[in-house]
PDB file of C-alpha atoms in Angstrom:
ATOM      1  CA  MET A 207    -137.849 122.597-107.525  1.00 85.00           C
ATOM      2  CA  LEU A 208    -137.087 125.893-105.766  1.00 81.00           C
ATOM      3  CA  PHE A 209    -140.219 127.967-106.386  1.00 81.00           C
ATOM      4  CA  ALA A 210    -139.053 131.202-104.724  1.00 87.00           C
ATOM      5  CA  GLN A 211    -135.898 131.328-106.852  1.00 85.00           C
ATOM      6  CA  GLN A 212    -137.914 130.271-109.921  1.00 81.00           C
ATOM      7  CA  LEU A 213    -140.242 133.269-109.563  1.00 82.00           C
ATOM      8  CA  LYS A 214    -137.313 135.614-108.872  1.00 84.00           C
ATOM      9  CA  HIS A 215    -134.979 134.539-111.668  1.00 83.00           C
ATOM     10  CA  ASN A 216    -137.025 132.698-114.285  1.00 81.00           C
ATOM     11  CA  LEU A 217    -140.386 134.457-114.288  1.00 78.00           C
ATOM     12  CA  LEU A 218    -139.960 135.538-117.890  1.00 80.00           C
ATOM     13  CA  HIS A 219    -138.150 132.347-118.932  1.00 80.00           C
ATOM     14  CA  LYS A 220    -140.720 129.576-118.874  1.00 76.00           C
ATOM     15  CA  GLU A 221    -138.237 127.205-120.524  1.00 79.00           C
ATOM     16  CA  ARG A 222    -136.030 127.284-117.425  1.00 86.00           C
ATOM     17  CA  ASN A 223    -136.421 125.580-114.037  1.00 86.00           C
ATOM     18  CA  TYR A 224    -134.621 126.622-110.890  1.00 84.00           C
ATOM     19  CA  VAL A 225    -133.808 123.378-109.067  1.00 84.00           C
ATOM     20  CA  GLN A 226    -131.519 121.913-106.457  1.00 84.00           C
ATOM     21  CA  TYR A 227    -130.159 118.364-106.846  1.00 73.00           C
ATOM     22  CA  ASP A 228    -127.598 115.888-105.529  1.00 77.00           C
ATOM     23  CA  GLN A 229    -124.925 114.568-107.824  1.00 74.00           C
ATOM     24  CA  PHE A 230    -124.195 110.874-107.335  1.00 78.00           C
ATOM     25  CA  SER A 231    -120.602 110.028-108.191  1.00 81.00           C
ATOM     26  CA  VAL A 232    -118.118 107.359-107.203  1.00 87.00           C
ATOM     27  CA  ASN A 233    -115.439 110.042-107.172  1.00 88.00           C
ATOM     28  CA  ARG A 234    -116.228 111.166-103.639  1.00 89.00           C
ATOM     29  CA  ALA A 235    -114.067 111.711-100.558  1.00 91.00           C
ATOM     30  CA  GLU A 236    -114.723 108.291 -99.027  1.00 92.00           C
ATOM     31  CA  ASN A 237    -113.697 106.396-102.155  1.00 93.00           C
ATOM     32  CA  LYS A 238    -110.685 108.652-102.708  1.00 94.00           C
ATOM     33  CA  LEU A 239    -109.420 107.760 -99.237  1.00 95.00           C
ATOM     34  CA  ILE A 240    -110.013 104.044 -99.775  1.00 95.00           C
ATOM     35  CA  LYS A 241    -108.113 104.153-103.077  1.00 95.00           C
ATOM     36  CA  ALA A 242    -105.220 106.033-101.441  1.00 95.00           C
ATOM     37  CA  SER A 243    -105.101 103.380 -98.705  1.00 94.00           C
ATOM     38  CA  LEU A 244    -105.096 100.540-101.233  1.00 95.00           C
ATOM     39  CA  GLN A 245    -102.302 102.241-103.191  1.00 94.00           C
ATOM     40  CA  TYR A 246    -100.272 102.624 -99.990  1.00 93.00           C
ATOM     41  CA  LEU A 247    -100.776  98.978 -99.014  1.00 93.00           C
ATOM     42  CA  TYR A 248     -99.971  97.794-102.526  1.00 92.00           C
ATOM     43  CA  ARG A 249     -96.655  99.650-102.468  1.00 91.00           C
ATOM     44  CA  CYS A 250     -95.851  97.906 -99.189  1.00 88.00           C
ATOM     45  CA  THR A 251     -96.917  94.374-100.147  1.00 85.00           C
ATOM     46  CA  ASN A 252     -97.365  93.982-103.940  1.00 83.00           C
ATOM     47  CA  SER A 253    -100.444  91.933-103.059  1.00 86.00           C
ATOM     48  CA  THR A 254    -102.354  90.585-106.062  1.00 88.00           C
ATOM     49  CA  THR A 255    -105.578  90.808-104.024  1.00 91.00           C
ATOM     50  CA  ILE A 256    -105.067  94.542-103.487  1.00 92.00           C
ATOM     51  CA  GLN A 257    -104.230  94.941-107.170  1.00 92.00           C
ATOM     52  CA  GLN A 258    -107.566  93.346-108.036  1.00 92.00           C
ATOM     53  CA  LEU A 259    -109.412  95.623-105.609  1.00 93.00           C
ATOM     54  CA  LEU A 260    -107.813  98.679-107.199  1.00 93.00           C
ATOM     55  CA  GLY A 261    -109.501  97.679-110.446  1.00 92.00           C
ATOM     56  CA  TYR A 262    -112.848  98.652-108.903  1.00 92.00           C
ATOM     57  CA  PHE A 263    -111.564 102.198-108.303  1.00 93.00           C
ATOM     58  CA  GLU A 264    -110.554 103.103-111.868  1.00 89.00           C
ATOM     59  CA  GLY A 265    -113.016 106.022-111.948  1.00 87.00           C
ATOM     60  CA  VAL A 266    -111.868 107.371-108.586  1.00 92.00           C
ATOM     61  CA  GLU A 267    -109.080 109.867-108.002  1.00 92.00           C
ATOM     62  CA  GLU A 268    -106.537 109.073-105.310  1.00 93.00           C
ATOM     63  CA  SER A 269    -106.780 111.353-102.285  1.00 93.00           C
ATOM     64  CA  THR A 270    -103.885 113.776-101.915  1.00 90.00           C
ATOM     65  CA  ASN A 271    -105.263 115.851 -99.030  1.00 93.00           C
ATOM     66  CA  TYR A 272    -106.208 113.334 -96.358  1.00 93.00           C
ATOM     67  CA  ALA A 273    -107.348 115.844 -93.731  1.00 92.00           C
ATOM     68  CA  LYS A 274    -109.650 117.643 -96.192  1.00 93.00           C
ATOM     69  CA  ASP A 275    -111.175 114.401 -97.486  1.00 93.00           C
ATOM     70  CA  PHE A 276    -111.707 112.942 -94.004  1.00 91.00           C
ATOM     71  CA  ALA A 277    -113.489 116.159 -93.039  1.00 92.00           C
ATOM     72  CA  ALA A 278    -115.669 115.838 -96.138  1.00 90.00           C
ATOM     73  CA  CYS A 279    -116.790 112.298 -95.314  1.00 89.00           C
ATOM     74  CA  VAL A 280    -120.542 112.105 -94.800  1.00 83.00           C
ATOM     75  CA  GLY A 281    -122.008 109.852 -92.149  1.00 79.00           C
ATOM     76  CA  GLY A 282    -125.547 108.768 -91.495  1.00 78.00           C
ATOM     77  CA  ARG A 283    -128.010 106.593 -93.324  1.00 80.00           C
ATOM     78  CA  GLY A 284    -126.569 104.524 -96.127  1.00 79.00           C
ATOM     79  CA  MET A 285    -122.967 105.077 -95.049  1.00 83.00           C
ATOM     80  CA  GLU A 286    -122.800 102.579 -92.192  1.00 86.00           C
ATOM     81  CA  THR A 287    -120.657 100.147 -94.175  1.00 87.00           C
ATOM     82  CA  TYR A 288    -117.985 102.815 -94.692  1.00 89.00           C
ATOM     83  CA  VAL A 289    -117.346 103.456 -90.980  1.00 88.00           C
ATOM     84  CA  LEU A 290    -114.984 100.550 -90.214  1.00 87.00           C
ATOM     85  CA  THR A 291    -113.195 100.857 -93.567  1.00 90.00           C
ATOM     86  CA  LEU A 292    -112.528 104.563 -93.057  1.00 90.00           C
ATOM     87  CA  ASP A 293    -111.213 103.851 -89.542  1.00 88.00           C
ATOM     88  CA  TRP A 294    -108.603 101.569 -91.104  1.00 89.00           C
ATOM     89  CA  CYS A 295    -107.861 104.157 -93.790  1.00 92.00           C
ATOM     90  CA  LYS A 296    -107.110 106.715 -91.093  1.00 89.00           C
ATOM     91  CA  ILE A 297    -104.707 104.292 -89.381  1.00 88.00           C
ATOM     92  CA  PHE A 298    -102.806 103.556 -92.598  1.00 90.00           C
ATOM     93  CA  LEU A 299    -102.783 107.005 -94.182  1.00 91.00           C
ATOM     94  CA  GLU A 300    -101.953 108.904 -90.990  1.00 87.00           C
ATOM     95  CA  GLN A 301     -99.492 106.155 -89.956  1.00 83.00           C
ATOM     96  CA  LYS A 302    -101.045 105.710 -86.561  1.00 77.00           C
ATOM     97  CA  SER A 303    -100.321 102.766 -84.295  1.00 69.00           C
ATOM     98  CA  ILE A 304    -102.706 100.679 -82.236  1.00 67.00           C
ATOM     99  CA  THR A 305    -101.886 100.513 -78.520  1.00 66.00           C
ATOM    100  CA  PRO A 306    -103.691  98.902 -75.575  1.00 62.00           C
ATOM    101  CA  TRP A 307    -103.906 102.227 -73.714  1.00 63.00           C
ATOM    102  CA  ALA A 308    -106.948 104.445 -73.517  1.00 64.00           C
ATOM    103  CA  GLY A 309    -107.194 107.380 -75.898  1.00 64.00           C
ATOM    104  CA  LYS A 310    -109.643 109.661 -77.602  1.00 66.00           C
ATOM    105  CA  GLN A 311    -109.969 107.621 -80.776  1.00 65.00           C
ATOM    106  CA  GLN A 312    -111.455 104.159 -80.964  1.00 66.00           C
ATOM    107  CA  THR A 313    -109.881 101.672 -83.315  1.00 66.00           C
ATOM    108  CA  PRO A 314    -110.935  98.199 -84.461  1.00 66.00           C
ATOM    109  CA  SER A 315    -109.145  95.201 -82.996  1.00 69.00           C
ATOM    110  CA  VAL A 316    -107.622  92.270 -84.833  1.00 71.00           C
ATOM    111  CA  LEU A 317    -107.097  89.026 -82.931  1.00 76.00           C
ATOM    112  CA  PHE A 318    -105.196  86.021 -84.243  1.00 82.00           C
ATOM    113  CA  SER A 319    -104.865  82.548 -82.785  1.00 87.00           C
ATOM    114  CA  MET A 320    -101.210  82.253 -81.812  1.00 91.00           C
ATOM    115  CA  GLN A 321    -101.425  78.468 -82.097  1.00 91.00           C
ATOM    116  CA  GLU A 322    -102.522  78.785 -85.724  1.00 90.00           C
ATOM    117  CA  LEU A 323     -99.914  81.464 -86.507  1.00 92.00           C
ATOM    118  CA  PHE A 324     -97.088  79.443 -84.941  1.00 93.00           C
ATOM    119  CA  GLU A 325     -98.236  76.288 -86.697  1.00 93.00           C
ATOM    120  CA  ALA A 326     -98.538  77.989 -90.104  1.00 92.00           C
ATOM    121  CA  TYR A 327     -95.221  79.846 -89.787  1.00 93.00           C
ATOM    122  CA  VAL A 328     -93.163  76.803 -88.819  1.00 94.00           C
ATOM    123  CA  GLY A 329     -94.895  74.693 -91.478  1.00 93.00           C
ATOM    124  CA  LYS A 330     -94.208  77.293 -94.169  1.00 93.00           C
ATOM    125  CA  LEU A 331     -90.534  77.438 -93.196  1.00 93.00           C
ATOM    126  CA  MET A 332     -90.315  73.635 -93.373  1.00 92.00           C
ATOM    127  CA  GLN A 333     -91.745  73.717 -96.893  1.00 92.00           C
ATOM    128  CA  GLU A 334     -89.257  76.366 -97.983  1.00 91.00           C
ATOM    129  CA  MET A 335     -86.216  74.716 -96.412  1.00 91.00           C
ATOM    130  CA  ALA A 336     -86.796  71.077 -97.356  1.00 89.00           C
ATOM    131  CA  ASP A 337     -85.141  70.107-100.621  1.00 87.00           C
ATOM    132  CA  SER A 338     -88.096  69.745-103.015  1.00 85.00           C
ATOM    133  CA  ASP A 339     -86.125  67.282-105.137  1.00 85.00           C
ATOM    134  CA  LYS A 340     -85.818  64.912-102.189  1.00 85.00           C
ATOM    135  CA  TYR A 341     -88.828  65.612 -99.942  1.00 86.00           C
ATOM    136  CA  ASP A 342     -92.550  66.340-100.078  1.00 87.00           C
ATOM    137  CA  VAL A 343     -93.846  68.488 -97.215  1.00 90.00           C
ATOM    138  CA  SER A 344     -97.545  68.238 -96.395  1.00 90.00           C
ATOM    139  CA  LEU A 345     -99.274  70.568 -93.916  1.00 92.00           C
ATOM    140  CA  GLN A 346    -102.366  69.402 -92.039  1.00 90.00           C
ATOM    141  CA  ASP A 347    -102.032  65.977 -93.651  1.00 86.00           C
ATOM    142  CA  LYS A 348    -105.312  64.022 -93.894  1.00 83.00           C
ATOM    143  CA  LYS A 349    -104.098  60.661 -95.157  1.00 83.00           C
ATOM    144  CA  TYR A 350    -105.103  58.509 -92.178  1.00 81.00           C
ATOM    145  CA  HIS A 351    -107.853  57.952 -89.641  1.00 82.00           C
ATOM    146  CA  LEU A 352    -107.328  56.381 -86.251  1.00 82.00           C
ATOM    147  CA  VAL A 353    -109.694  53.507 -87.145  1.00 76.00           C
ATOM    148  CA  GLU A 354    -110.851  52.186 -90.518  1.00 78.00           C
ATOM    149  CA  LYS A 355    -113.761  49.974 -89.419  1.00 80.00           C
ATOM    150  CA  PRO A 356    -116.709  50.070 -89.364  1.00 79.00           C
ATOM    151  CA  GLN A 357    -115.906  53.256 -91.258  1.00 78.00           C
ATOM    152  CA  ASN A 358    -113.066  55.765 -91.326  1.00 74.00           C
ATOM    153  CA  SER A 359    -113.379  57.601 -88.031  1.00 77.00           C
ATOM    154  CA  PHE A 360    -111.343  59.908 -85.796  1.00 84.00           C
ATOM    155  CA  GLU A 361    -109.284  61.726 -88.389  1.00 82.00           C
ATOM    156  CA  ILE A 362    -105.693  62.350 -87.377  1.00 85.00           C
ATOM    157  CA  ARG A 363    -104.131  65.475 -88.810  1.00 88.00           C
ATOM    158  CA  PRO A 364    -100.474  66.148 -87.968  1.00 90.00           C
ATOM    159  CA  ASP A 365     -99.277  69.697 -88.597  1.00 92.00           C
ATOM    160  CA  ILE A 366     -96.255  68.711 -90.711  1.00 93.00           C
ATOM    161  CA  VAL A 367     -95.533  65.475 -92.582  1.00 92.00           C
ATOM    162  CA  ILE A 368     -92.299  65.167 -94.582  1.00 90.00           C
ATOM    163  CA  ARG A 369     -91.966  62.270 -97.003  1.00 87.00           C
ATOM    164  CA  GLY A 370     -88.767  61.266 -98.714  1.00 85.00           C
ATOM    165  CA  LYS A 371     -88.886  60.691-102.469  1.00 79.00           C
ATOM    166  CA  ASP A 372     -85.930  58.253-102.550  1.00 70.00           C
ATOM    167  CA  LYS A 373     -87.445  54.751-102.499  1.00 59.00           C
ATOM    168  CA  VAL A 374     -84.087  52.990-102.758  1.00 47.00           C
ATOM    169  CA  GLU A 375     -83.282  53.459 -99.086  1.00 52.00           C
ATOM    170  CA  GLY A 376     -86.776  52.463 -97.971  1.00 52.00           C
ATOM    171  CA  GLN A 377     -89.681  54.535 -96.749  1.00 58.00           C
ATOM    172  CA  LYS A 378     -88.788  57.809 -95.070  1.00 82.00           C
ATOM    173  CA  THR A 379     -91.395  59.764 -93.175  1.00 87.00           C
ATOM    174  CA  TRP A 380     -91.034  62.503 -90.568  1.00 89.00           C
ATOM    175  CA  VAL A 381     -93.996  63.782 -88.536  1.00 92.00           C
ATOM    176  CA  MET A 382     -93.947  67.032 -86.558  1.00 93.00           C
ATOM    177  CA  ASP A 383     -96.534  68.857 -84.478  1.00 94.00           C
ATOM    178  CA  THR A 384     -96.356  72.427 -83.178  1.00 94.00           C
ATOM    179  CA  LYS A 385     -97.699  73.410 -79.762  1.00 94.00           C
ATOM    180  CA  TRP A 386     -98.124  77.032 -78.684  1.00 93.00           C
ATOM    181  CA  LYS A 387     -97.404  76.424 -75.001  1.00 92.00           C
ATOM    182  CA  VAL A 388     -94.798  77.596 -72.499  1.00 90.00           C
ATOM    183  CA  LEU A 389     -93.044  74.626 -70.924  1.00 90.00           C
ATOM    184  CA  ASP A 390     -91.706  74.873 -67.371  1.00 87.00           C
ATOM    185  CA  LYS A 391     -88.659  72.997 -66.080  1.00 85.00           C
ATOM    186  CA  THR A 392     -90.118  72.992 -62.547  1.00 86.00           C
ATOM    187  CA  LYS A 393     -93.099  70.873 -63.635  1.00 88.00           C
ATOM    188  CA  LYS A 394     -93.206  67.140 -64.180  1.00 88.00           C
ATOM    189  CA  ASN A 395     -92.210  66.381 -67.783  1.00 88.00           C
ATOM    190  CA  TYR A 396     -91.934  70.148 -68.215  1.00 88.00           C
ATOM    191  CA  GLY A 397     -95.732  70.371 -68.356  1.00 91.00           C
ATOM    192  CA  ILE A 398     -96.024  68.412 -71.609  1.00 91.00           C
ATOM    193  CA  LYS A 399     -99.531  67.016 -71.858  1.00 91.00           C
ATOM    194  CA  GLN A 400     -99.853  63.260 -71.737  1.00 91.00           C
ATOM    195  CA  SER A 401    -102.496  63.486 -74.476  1.00 91.00           C
ATOM    196  CA  ASP A 402     -99.914  65.164 -76.757  1.00 91.00           C
ATOM    197  CA  MET A 403     -97.528  62.254 -76.274  1.00 91.00           C
ATOM    198  CA  TYR A 404    -100.291  59.759 -77.055  1.00 90.00           C
ATOM    199  CA  GLN A 405    -101.078  61.808 -80.159  1.00 90.00           C
ATOM    200  CA  MET A 406     -97.464  61.671 -81.344  1.00 91.00           C
ATOM    201  CA  TYR A 407     -97.347  57.917 -80.700  1.00 89.00           C
ATOM    202  CA  ALA A 408    -100.463  57.493 -82.870  1.00 89.00           C
ATOM    203  CA  TYR A 409     -98.800  59.525 -85.629  1.00 89.00           C
ATOM    204  CA  MET A 410     -95.679  57.387 -85.431  1.00 89.00           C
ATOM    205  CA  CYS A 411     -97.658  54.145 -85.728  1.00 87.00           C
ATOM    206  CA  LYS A 412     -99.976  55.274 -88.534  1.00 87.00           C
ATOM    207  CA  TYR A 413     -97.284  56.917 -90.629  1.00 87.00           C
ATOM    208  CA  GLU A 414     -94.544  54.413 -89.729  1.00 83.00           C
ATOM    209  CA  ALA A 415     -92.457  57.494 -89.116  1.00 83.00           C
ATOM    210  CA  GLY A 416     -88.740  57.281 -88.514  1.00 76.00           C
ATOM    211  CA  ASN A 417     -88.892  60.509 -86.527  1.00 82.00           C
ATOM    212  CA  VAL A 418     -91.661  62.298 -84.622  1.00 90.00           C
ATOM    213  CA  THR A 419     -91.047  65.720 -83.102  1.00 92.00           C
ATOM    214  CA  LEU A 420     -92.986  68.108 -80.886  1.00 94.00           C
ATOM    215  CA  ILE A 421     -92.072  71.752 -81.506  1.00 94.00           C
ATOM    216  CA  TYR A 422     -92.622  74.444 -78.866  1.00 94.00           C
ATOM    217  CA  PRO A 423     -91.766  78.166 -78.799  1.00 93.00           C
ATOM    218  CA  ALA A 424     -88.500  78.857 -76.971  1.00 90.00           C
ATOM    219  CA  THR A 425     -88.844  80.940 -73.789  1.00 86.00           C
ATOM    220  CA  LYS A 426     -86.689  82.145 -70.896  1.00 82.00           C
ATOM    221  CA  ASN A 427     -87.636  79.109 -68.798  1.00 76.00           C
ATOM    222  CA  GLU A 428     -84.493  77.350 -70.079  1.00 74.00           C
ATOM    223  CA  VAL A 429     -86.185  74.008 -70.704  1.00 82.00           C
ATOM    224  CA  GLN A 430     -83.695  71.668 -72.372  1.00 86.00           C
ATOM    225  CA  GLU A 431     -84.533  69.790 -75.549  1.00 88.00           C
ATOM    226  CA  VAL A 432     -85.208  66.158 -74.723  1.00 89.00           C
ATOM    227  CA  THR A 433     -85.962  62.829 -76.390  1.00 88.00           C
ATOM    228  CA  TYR A 434     -88.462  60.449 -74.785  1.00 87.00           C
ATOM    229  CA  SER A 435     -87.684  56.916 -75.890  1.00 84.00           C
ATOM    230  CA  ALA A 436     -88.674  53.298 -75.344  1.00 79.00           C
ATOM    231  CA  SER A 437     -88.103  50.112 -77.299  1.00 75.00           C
ATOM    232  CA  ASP A 438     -90.549  51.118 -80.020  1.00 75.00           C
ATOM    233  CA  VAL A 439     -90.845  54.891 -79.720  1.00 79.00           C
ATOM    234  CA  ARG A 440     -88.669  57.994 -79.905  1.00 85.00           C
ATOM    235  CA  ILE A 441     -90.394  61.357 -79.490  1.00 90.00           C
ATOM    236  CA  HIS A 442     -88.248  64.469 -79.703  1.00 92.00           C
ATOM    237  CA  VAL A 443     -89.099  67.792 -78.041  1.00 93.00           C
ATOM    238  CA  LYS A 444     -87.566  70.784 -79.811  1.00 93.00           C
ATOM    239  CA  PHE A 445     -87.832  74.565 -79.510  1.00 93.00           C
ATOM    240  CA  VAL A 446     -88.004  77.466 -81.966  1.00 93.00           C
ATOM    241  CA  LYS A 447     -86.934  80.988 -81.054  1.00 91.00           C
ATOM    242  CA  LEU A 448     -89.525  83.351 -82.500  1.00 87.00           C
ATOM    243  CA  PHE A 449     -86.924  85.902 -83.623  1.00 86.00           C
ATOM    244  CA  LYS A 450     -84.554  83.260 -85.001  1.00 85.00           C
ATOM    245  CA  ALA A 451     -87.134  80.863 -86.382  1.00 90.00           C
ATOM    246  CA  GLU A 452     -85.388  80.185 -89.689  1.00 92.00           C
ATOM    247  CA  GLU A 453     -82.207  79.067 -87.941  1.00 92.00           C
ATOM    248  CA  ASP A 454     -84.014  76.777 -85.495  1.00 92.00           C
ATOM    249  CA  VAL A 455     -86.344  75.245 -88.082  1.00 92.00           C
ATOM    250  CA  ARG A 456     -83.344  74.436 -90.285  1.00 92.00           C
ATOM    251  CA  ARG A 457     -81.612  72.795 -87.301  1.00 91.00           C
ATOM    252  CA  ILE A 458     -84.707  70.735 -86.396  1.00 90.00           C
ATOM    253  CA  LEU A 459     -85.116  69.573 -89.995  1.00 89.00           C
ATOM    254  CA  ASP A 460     -81.474  68.542 -90.299  1.00 88.00           C
ATOM    255  CA  LEU A 461     -81.542  66.721 -86.955  1.00 87.00           C
ATOM    256  CA  ALA A 462     -84.708  64.833 -87.892  1.00 83.00           C
ATOM    257  CA  ILE A 463     -83.203  63.613 -91.169  1.00 80.00           C
ATOM    258  CA  ALA A 464     -79.961  62.639 -89.429  1.00 80.00           C
ATOM    259  CA  ASP A 465     -81.863  60.833 -86.662  1.00 70.00           C
ATOM    260  CA  HIS A 466     -83.816  58.813 -89.235  1.00 58.00           C
ATOM    261  CA  ARG A 467     -80.635  57.741 -91.017  1.00 53.00           C
ATOM    262  CA  GLU A 468     -78.965  56.777 -87.745  1.00 54.00           C
ATOM    263  CA  ASN A 469     -81.908  54.590 -86.719  1.00 56.00           C
ATOM    264  CA  ASN A 470     -82.002  52.869 -90.112  1.00 50.00           C
ATOM    265  CA  ILE A 471     -78.265  52.128 -89.991  1.00 41.00           C
TER     266      ILE A 471
END
């Protein structure tokens, strides 16, 4: 209630009140910018998750003047949860890039485990390239434990397990593990960990695998692909070029299948 303005303008109009108020609406600058960002990302990805999020913004107009709406954003109490989101909106809508050099604007960081990315990428390519009519590809397979008694203990979980569906030619199983590590030809066994070899041997025994393969990222160290073998074990070491991953994964898959057939013959 603004009493000074009430006396000045409404003195003779008792039915009127001169007031000041805030209008609460979802159609505000912050939400307009978020909707514009979601629309931009949806056009780039066709993500169903983003499409679902856009459903929450039906009553919000899409921002068309980014600079004006960013200037209109209100900070302070109650708006803390918007800060990080609006930082990302600014990056997407103004097409800015994140660099490791110092600058005037702070940006959030995103860190990914390269071991997990490499493992997931190679595994996904194996699933796409293996003939689904002939092979089942399991990622992070949990079928076996190292020991069964007194209870199942020490779960073993290979990154990639490929099982053949053709039972006529006998059991076919291929086990592969990815390792995000740079091997070095100047080191003994190229720097391959002894524990990794023991791990692959355990996979071979538990899965009765006809082929076990360690997969590393290819680097400029020029380490040659090698097969470590004994009377009862053959462990292959293969490499995948990050910018030609599809080609190398296809080659590794074909070689593994061919190696299994050769050993069975």
